[in-house]
mmCIF file of C-alpha atoms in Angstrom:
data_model
loop_
_atom_site.group_PDB
_atom_site.id
_atom_site.type_symbol
_atom_site.label_atom_id
_atom_site.label_comp_id
_atom_site.label_asym_id
_atom_site.label_seq_id
_atom_site.Cartn_x
_atom_site.Cartn_y
_atom_site.Cartn_z
ATOM 1 C CA LYS J 149 151.003 142.294 -124.226
ATOM 2 C CA ALA J 150 147.686 142.483 -122.469
ATOM 3 C CA GLY J 151 147.213 139.162 -120.183
ATOM 4 C CA VAL J 152 144.205 137.588 -118.943
ATOM 5 C CA THR J 153 141.592 139.358 -117.530
ATOM 6 C CA GLN J 154 138.264 138.519 -115.996
ATOM 7 C CA THR J 155 135.848 140.387 -114.426
ATOM 8 C CA PRO J 156 134.633 140.966 -111.554
ATOM 9 C CA ARG J 157 137.339 140.351 -108.920
ATOM 10 C CA TYR J 158 134.476 139.566 -106.322
ATOM 11 C CA LEU J 159 131.242 138.906 -106.222
ATOM 12 C CA ILE J 160 128.561 138.657 -103.585
ATOM 13 C CA LYS J 161 126.026 136.841 -104.359
ATOM 14 C CA THR J 162 122.812 135.294 -102.663
ATOM 15 C CA ARG J 163 121.509 131.313 -102.329
ATOM 16 C CA GLY J 164 119.634 130.354 -105.067
ATOM 17 C CA GLN J 165 120.555 133.294 -107.279
ATOM 18 C CA GLN J 166 122.529 133.200 -110.084
ATOM 19 C CA VAL J 167 126.001 134.453 -111.060
ATOM 20 C CA THR J 168 127.740 134.909 -115.037
ATOM 21 C CA LEU J 169 131.638 135.595 -114.754
ATOM 22 C CA SER J 170 133.292 136.750 -117.601
ATOM 23 C CA CYS J 171 136.901 136.108 -119.444
ATOM 24 C CA SER J 172 138.970 137.788 -121.749
ATOM 25 C CA PRO J 173 142.050 136.222 -123.282
ATOM 26 C CA ILE J 174 145.325 136.684 -124.587
ATOM 27 C CA SER J 175 145.062 137.651 -127.518
ATOM 28 C CA GLY J 176 144.996 135.062 -130.504
ATOM 29 C CA HIS J 177 144.589 132.573 -127.761
ATOM 30 C CA ARG J 178 141.973 130.120 -128.774
ATOM 31 C CA SER J 179 141.055 127.298 -125.794
ATOM 32 C CA VAL J 180 139.970 129.484 -122.475
ATOM 33 C CA SER J 181 139.797 126.794 -119.225
ATOM 34 C CA TRP J 182 138.307 127.453 -115.816
ATOM 35 C CA TYR J 183 139.226 126.320 -112.456
ATOM 36 C CA GLN J 184 137.414 126.837 -109.280
ATOM 37 C CA GLN J 185 139.656 127.182 -106.237
ATOM 38 C CA THR J 186 138.506 126.129 -103.352
ATOM 39 C CA PRO J 187 140.831 125.634 -99.715
ATOM 40 C CA GLY J 188 139.694 122.348 -99.150
ATOM 41 C CA GLN J 189 139.522 120.693 -102.914
ATOM 42 C CA GLY J 190 142.534 123.147 -104.396
ATOM 43 C CA LEU J 191 142.233 123.702 -108.366
ATOM 44 C CA GLN J 192 139.966 121.534 -109.955
ATOM 45 C CA PHE J 193 138.961 121.810 -113.393
ATOM 46 C CA LEU J 194 135.378 122.615 -115.022
ATOM 47 C CA PHE J 195 135.289 123.190 -118.812
ATOM 48 C CA GLU J 196 137.090 124.104 -121.764
ATOM 49 C CA TYR J 197 136.067 125.744 -124.443
ATOM 50 C CA PHE J 198 138.508 125.848 -127.930
ATOM 51 C CA SER J 199 136.555 128.564 -131.043
ATOM 52 C CA GLU J 200 133.349 128.149 -129.303
ATOM 53 C CA THR J 201 133.135 125.156 -128.662
ATOM 54 C CA GLN J 202 133.001 123.077 -125.557
ATOM 55 C CA ARG J 203 136.189 120.732 -125.733
ATOM 56 C CA ASN J 204 136.362 119.535 -122.077
ATOM 57 C CA LYS J 205 134.731 118.850 -118.868
ATOM 58 C CA GLY J 206 135.279 118.354 -115.701
ATOM 59 C CA ASN J 207 133.052 116.614 -112.706
ATOM 60 C CA PHE J 208 130.984 119.474 -111.873
ATOM 61 C CA PRO J 209 126.781 119.657 -111.322
ATOM 62 C CA GLY J 210 124.616 121.151 -114.603
ATOM 63 C CA ARG J 211 124.491 124.394 -113.245
ATOM 64 C CA PHE J 212 127.339 125.307 -113.732
ATOM 65 C CA SER J 213 128.171 125.626 -118.031
ATOM 66 C CA GLY J 214 129.590 128.271 -120.350
ATOM 67 C CA ARG J 215 130.205 129.370 -123.434
ATOM 68 C CA GLN J 216 132.806 130.814 -126.013
ATOM 69 C CA PHE J 217 132.691 133.386 -128.338
ATOM 70 C CA SER J 218 133.662 134.140 -132.053
ATOM 71 C CA ASN J 219 136.556 136.747 -130.369
ATOM 72 C CA SER J 220 137.468 133.642 -127.795
ATOM 73 C CA ARG J 221 136.453 135.505 -124.714
ATOM 74 C CA SER J 222 134.760 133.312 -122.922
ATOM 75 C CA GLU J 223 131.454 133.252 -119.732
ATOM 76 C CA MET J 224 131.287 131.638 -116.818
ATOM 77 C CA ASN J 225 127.545 130.880 -115.362
ATOM 78 C CA VAL J 226 126.022 129.234 -112.090
ATOM 79 C CA SER J 227 122.487 129.081 -111.804
ATOM 80 C CA THR J 228 120.658 128.563 -108.129
ATOM 81 C CA LEU J 229 124.220 128.826 -105.766
ATOM 82 C CA GLU J 230 124.718 127.377 -103.565
ATOM 83 C CA LEU J 231 127.060 128.394 -100.875
ATOM 84 C CA GLY J 232 129.359 125.762 -101.114
ATOM 85 C CA ASP J 233 130.054 127.174 -104.433
ATOM 86 C CA SER J 234 131.706 129.706 -102.858
ATOM 87 C CA ALA J 235 135.019 129.648 -104.587
ATOM 88 C CA LEU J 236 137.880 131.876 -106.383
ATOM 89 C CA TYR J 237 136.960 131.321 -110.019
ATOM 90 C CA LEU J 238 139.679 131.412 -112.658
ATOM 91 C CA CYS J 239 139.901 131.246 -116.103
ATOM 92 C CA ALA J 240 143.162 130.265 -118.225
ATOM 93 C CA SER J 241 143.408 131.287 -121.896
ATOM 94 C CA SER J 242 146.386 128.689 -124.251
ATOM 95 C CA ARG J 243 146.646 128.352 -128.059
ATOM 96 C CA GLY J 244 144.780 125.222 -127.266
ATOM 97 C CA GLN J 245 147.055 122.438 -128.839
ATOM 98 C CA GLN J 246 149.335 120.256 -127.645
ATOM 99 C CA ASP J 247 152.351 121.583 -125.076
ATOM 100 C CA THR J 248 151.101 124.469 -124.924
ATOM 101 C CA GLU J 249 151.190 126.648 -121.538
ATOM 102 C CA ALA J 250 148.390 127.835 -119.620
ATOM 103 C CA PHE J 251 148.673 131.441 -118.191
ATOM 104 C CA PHE J 252 145.515 132.668 -115.116
ATOM 105 C CA GLY J 253 143.944 135.947 -115.001
ATOM 106 C CA GLN J 254 143.969 137.464 -111.418
ATOM 107 C CA GLY J 255 140.095 135.775 -110.560
ATOM 108 C CA THR J 256 136.953 136.490 -109.156
ATOM 109 C CA ARG J 257 136.401 135.658 -105.712
ATOM 110 C CA LEU J 258 132.787 134.334 -105.450
ATOM 111 C CA THR J 259 130.958 134.668 -101.707
ATOM 112 C CA VAL J 260 127.498 133.080 -101.540
ATOM 113 C CA VAL J 261 125.487 133.905 -98.272
ATOM 114 C CA ASP S 28 141.895 109.683 -106.423
ATOM 115 C CA GLN S 29 144.519 112.485 -107.309
ATOM 116 C CA GLN S 30 146.101 112.013 -109.807
ATOM 117 C CA VAL S 31 148.862 115.172 -109.092
ATOM 118 C CA LYS S 32 150.344 114.380 -105.204
ATOM 119 C CA GLN S 33 152.410 117.148 -103.754
ATOM 120 C CA ASN S 34 153.647 115.383 -100.350
ATOM 121 C CA SER S 35 154.936 118.427 -98.893
ATOM 122 C CA PRO S 36 152.452 120.767 -98.088
ATOM 123 C CA SER S 37 154.711 123.860 -97.093
ATOM 124 C CA LEU S 38 159.124 123.748 -97.254
ATOM 125 C CA SER S 39 160.952 126.508 -95.808
ATOM 126 C CA VAL S 40 164.887 127.559 -97.088
ATOM 127 C CA GLN S 41 167.263 130.259 -96.079
ATOM 128 C CA GLU S 42 167.592 132.968 -98.941
ATOM 129 C CA GLY S 43 170.387 132.134 -101.063
ATOM 130 C CA ARG S 44 170.439 128.249 -100.379
ATOM 131 C CA ILE S 45 168.475 125.954 -103.223
ATOM 132 C CA SER S 46 164.501 125.193 -103.007
ATOM 133 C CA ILE S 47 163.530 121.949 -103.639
ATOM 134 C CA LEU S 48 159.730 120.763 -104.379
ATOM 135 C CA ASN S 49 158.513 117.771 -105.497
ATOM 136 C CA CYS S 50 155.512 116.336 -107.342
ATOM 137 C CA ASP S 51 153.788 112.837 -108.158
ATOM 138 C CA TYR S 52 151.828 111.996 -110.660
ATOM 139 C CA THR S 53 149.842 108.700 -111.334
ATOM 140 C CA ASN S 54 148.268 108.823 -115.037
ATOM 141 C CA SER S 55 150.834 107.206 -117.178
ATOM 142 C CA MET S 56 149.137 109.942 -120.555
ATOM 143 C CA PHE S 57 149.943 112.855 -118.464
ATOM 144 C CA ASP S 58 152.390 113.851 -120.610
ATOM 145 C CA TYR S 59 152.950 117.289 -119.895
ATOM 146 C CA PHE S 60 153.595 118.998 -116.885
ATOM 147 C CA LEU S 61 153.448 122.502 -115.584
ATOM 148 C CA TRP S 62 154.812 124.227 -112.476
ATOM 149 C CA TYR S 63 152.940 127.829 -111.263
ATOM 150 C CA LYS S 64 153.369 129.849 -108.513
ATOM 151 C CA LYS S 65 150.526 131.735 -106.846
ATOM 152 C CA TYR S 66 150.183 134.568 -104.164
ATOM 153 C CA PRO S 67 146.487 134.240 -102.262
ATOM 154 C CA ALA S 68 143.335 135.875 -103.340
ATOM 155 C CA GLU S 69 145.854 136.208 -107.789
ATOM 156 C CA GLY S 70 145.717 133.664 -110.103
ATOM 157 C CA PRO S 71 148.516 131.392 -111.023
ATOM 158 C CA THR S 72 151.446 132.575 -112.281
ATOM 159 C CA PHE S 73 153.329 129.965 -114.773
ATOM 160 C CA LEU S 74 156.715 129.510 -114.258
ATOM 161 C CA ILE S 75 158.422 126.611 -116.662
ATOM 162 C CA SER S 76 157.097 123.754 -118.346
ATOM 163 C CA ILE S 77 158.221 119.906 -119.485
ATOM 164 C CA SER S 78 157.893 117.728 -121.875
ATOM 165 C CA SER S 79 157.919 114.597 -121.515
ATOM 166 C CA ILE S 80 159.801 113.877 -124.023
ATOM 167 C CA LYS S 81 162.373 115.668 -122.372
ATOM 168 C CA ASP S 82 163.902 115.386 -118.453
ATOM 169 C CA LYS S 83 165.660 118.093 -117.745
ATOM 170 C CA ASN S 84 164.497 122.009 -119.138
ATOM 171 C CA GLU S 85 165.986 125.381 -117.763
ATOM 172 C CA ASP S 86 164.998 128.741 -117.203
ATOM 173 C CA GLY S 87 168.052 130.946 -115.455
ATOM 174 C CA ARG S 88 166.955 130.237 -111.211
ATOM 175 C CA PHE S 89 164.477 127.561 -112.379
ATOM 176 C CA THR S 90 164.970 123.072 -113.524
ATOM 177 C CA VAL S 91 162.825 120.918 -113.272
ATOM 178 C CA PHE S 92 163.408 117.803 -113.526
ATOM 179 C CA LEU S 93 161.350 114.401 -115.150
ATOM 180 C CA ASN S 94 161.336 111.376 -114.079
ATOM 181 C CA LYS S 95 158.990 109.282 -116.316
ATOM 182 C CA SER S 96 160.243 105.564 -114.882
ATOM 183 C CA ALA S 97 159.212 107.393 -111.258
ATOM 184 C CA LYS S 98 156.325 109.347 -112.377
ATOM 185 C CA HIS S 99 158.097 112.229 -110.519
ATOM 186 C CA LEU S 100 158.922 115.629 -111.457
ATOM 187 C CA SER S 101 160.557 118.074 -109.143
ATOM 188 C CA LEU S 102 161.711 122.318 -109.442
ATOM 189 C CA HIS S 103 164.292 123.118 -108.458
ATOM 190 C CA ILE S 104 164.676 127.194 -106.927
ATOM 191 C CA VAL S 105 168.438 127.931 -107.237
ATOM 192 C CA PRO S 106 169.673 130.609 -105.875
ATOM 193 C CA SER S 107 166.401 131.308 -103.708
ATOM 194 C CA GLN S 108 165.197 134.715 -102.927
ATOM 195 C CA PRO S 109 161.964 136.387 -100.065
ATOM 196 C CA GLY S 110 160.005 137.052 -102.944
ATOM 197 C CA ASP S 111 160.182 133.357 -104.146
ATOM 198 C CA SER S 112 158.024 132.727 -101.174
ATOM 199 C CA ALA S 113 154.339 131.558 -102.520
ATOM 200 C CA VAL S 114 152.433 128.475 -103.086
ATOM 201 C CA TYR S 115 153.912 126.829 -105.770
ATOM 202 C CA PHE S 116 151.220 123.804 -108.145
ATOM 203 C CA CYS S 117 152.312 121.324 -111.031
ATOM 204 C CA ALA S 118 149.869 120.431 -112.674
ATOM 205 C CA ALA S 119 149.809 117.699 -115.306
ATOM 206 C CA SER S 120 148.357 118.052 -118.931
ATOM 207 C CA PRO S 121 147.097 114.078 -120.769
ATOM 208 C CA ASP S 122 148.321 113.292 -124.409
ATOM 209 C CA ALA S 123 144.677 111.928 -125.596
ATOM 210 C CA GLY S 124 144.930 113.707 -128.479
ATOM 211 C CA GLY S 125 142.716 117.158 -128.697
ATOM 212 C CA THR S 126 139.702 116.352 -126.272
ATOM 213 C CA SER S 127 142.485 116.485 -123.631
ATOM 214 C CA TYR S 128 144.184 120.080 -124.602
ATOM 215 C CA GLY S 129 143.630 123.051 -122.124
ATOM 216 C CA LYS S 130 142.433 120.799 -118.801
ATOM 217 C CA LEU S 131 144.843 120.692 -116.578
ATOM 218 C CA THR S 132 145.487 118.033 -113.327
ATOM 219 C CA PHE S 133 146.803 120.750 -110.191
ATOM 220 C CA GLY S 134 148.762 119.128 -106.965
ATOM 221 C CA GLN S 135 147.708 120.835 -103.325
ATOM 222 C CA GLY S 136 150.286 122.407 -103.660
ATOM 223 C CA THR S 137 153.236 123.567 -101.891
ATOM 224 C CA ILE S 138 154.173 126.324 -99.483
ATOM 225 C CA LEU S 139 157.316 127.939 -99.730
ATOM 226 C CA THR S 140 158.782 130.020 -97.271
ATOM 227 C CA VAL S 141 161.903 132.386 -97.837
ATOM 228 C CA HIS S 142 163.621 133.193 -95.131
ATOM 229 C CA PRO S 143 166.448 136.222 -95.924
#
């Protein structure tokens, strides 16, 4: 059974640019959540999609957005990149029901210069 | 306001001994708890979870204990092995209906080092 796949693994972007990250969940999982990990803030929840609908959202500015497709694959977009957006972006896949485990991908390391 | 806290930034134990990692939470709505192991520049790996209707869950060398009245959980690793050296995160999920599923609140992590 394939795990959670995130692409690309590494990205370098310039301030002001935008970026799109991709996440393919485990087969049969309908929920995809996104997290940002930085040394200072730890792992912080960005948003969660379930059956193509954003079901939950963290405290991030509107520059961070996402979507989910009918096959449950999800994309996350960050517009007008800032230096502080440099982080490891992780997506997690789950059944999206009560008391179910979330499984993480390897992450995308974004560096903004 | 940090709702999930891991107060020990690091823990060092000898191979073969028990490792005990602790986690405290403040939000009484949390009802499902998970532990993850993480290596640098990789995604967290799920270890074990526990629902608030239980006070203990075991999986091989890993046991998680939950004390709801104290809002405290702990992860016991017995026996500890050098390969267990990593950062351990506890995470919590609230029971606030369907919109809460899929959102995990993480602690800051504890670096576990197991010496041969």
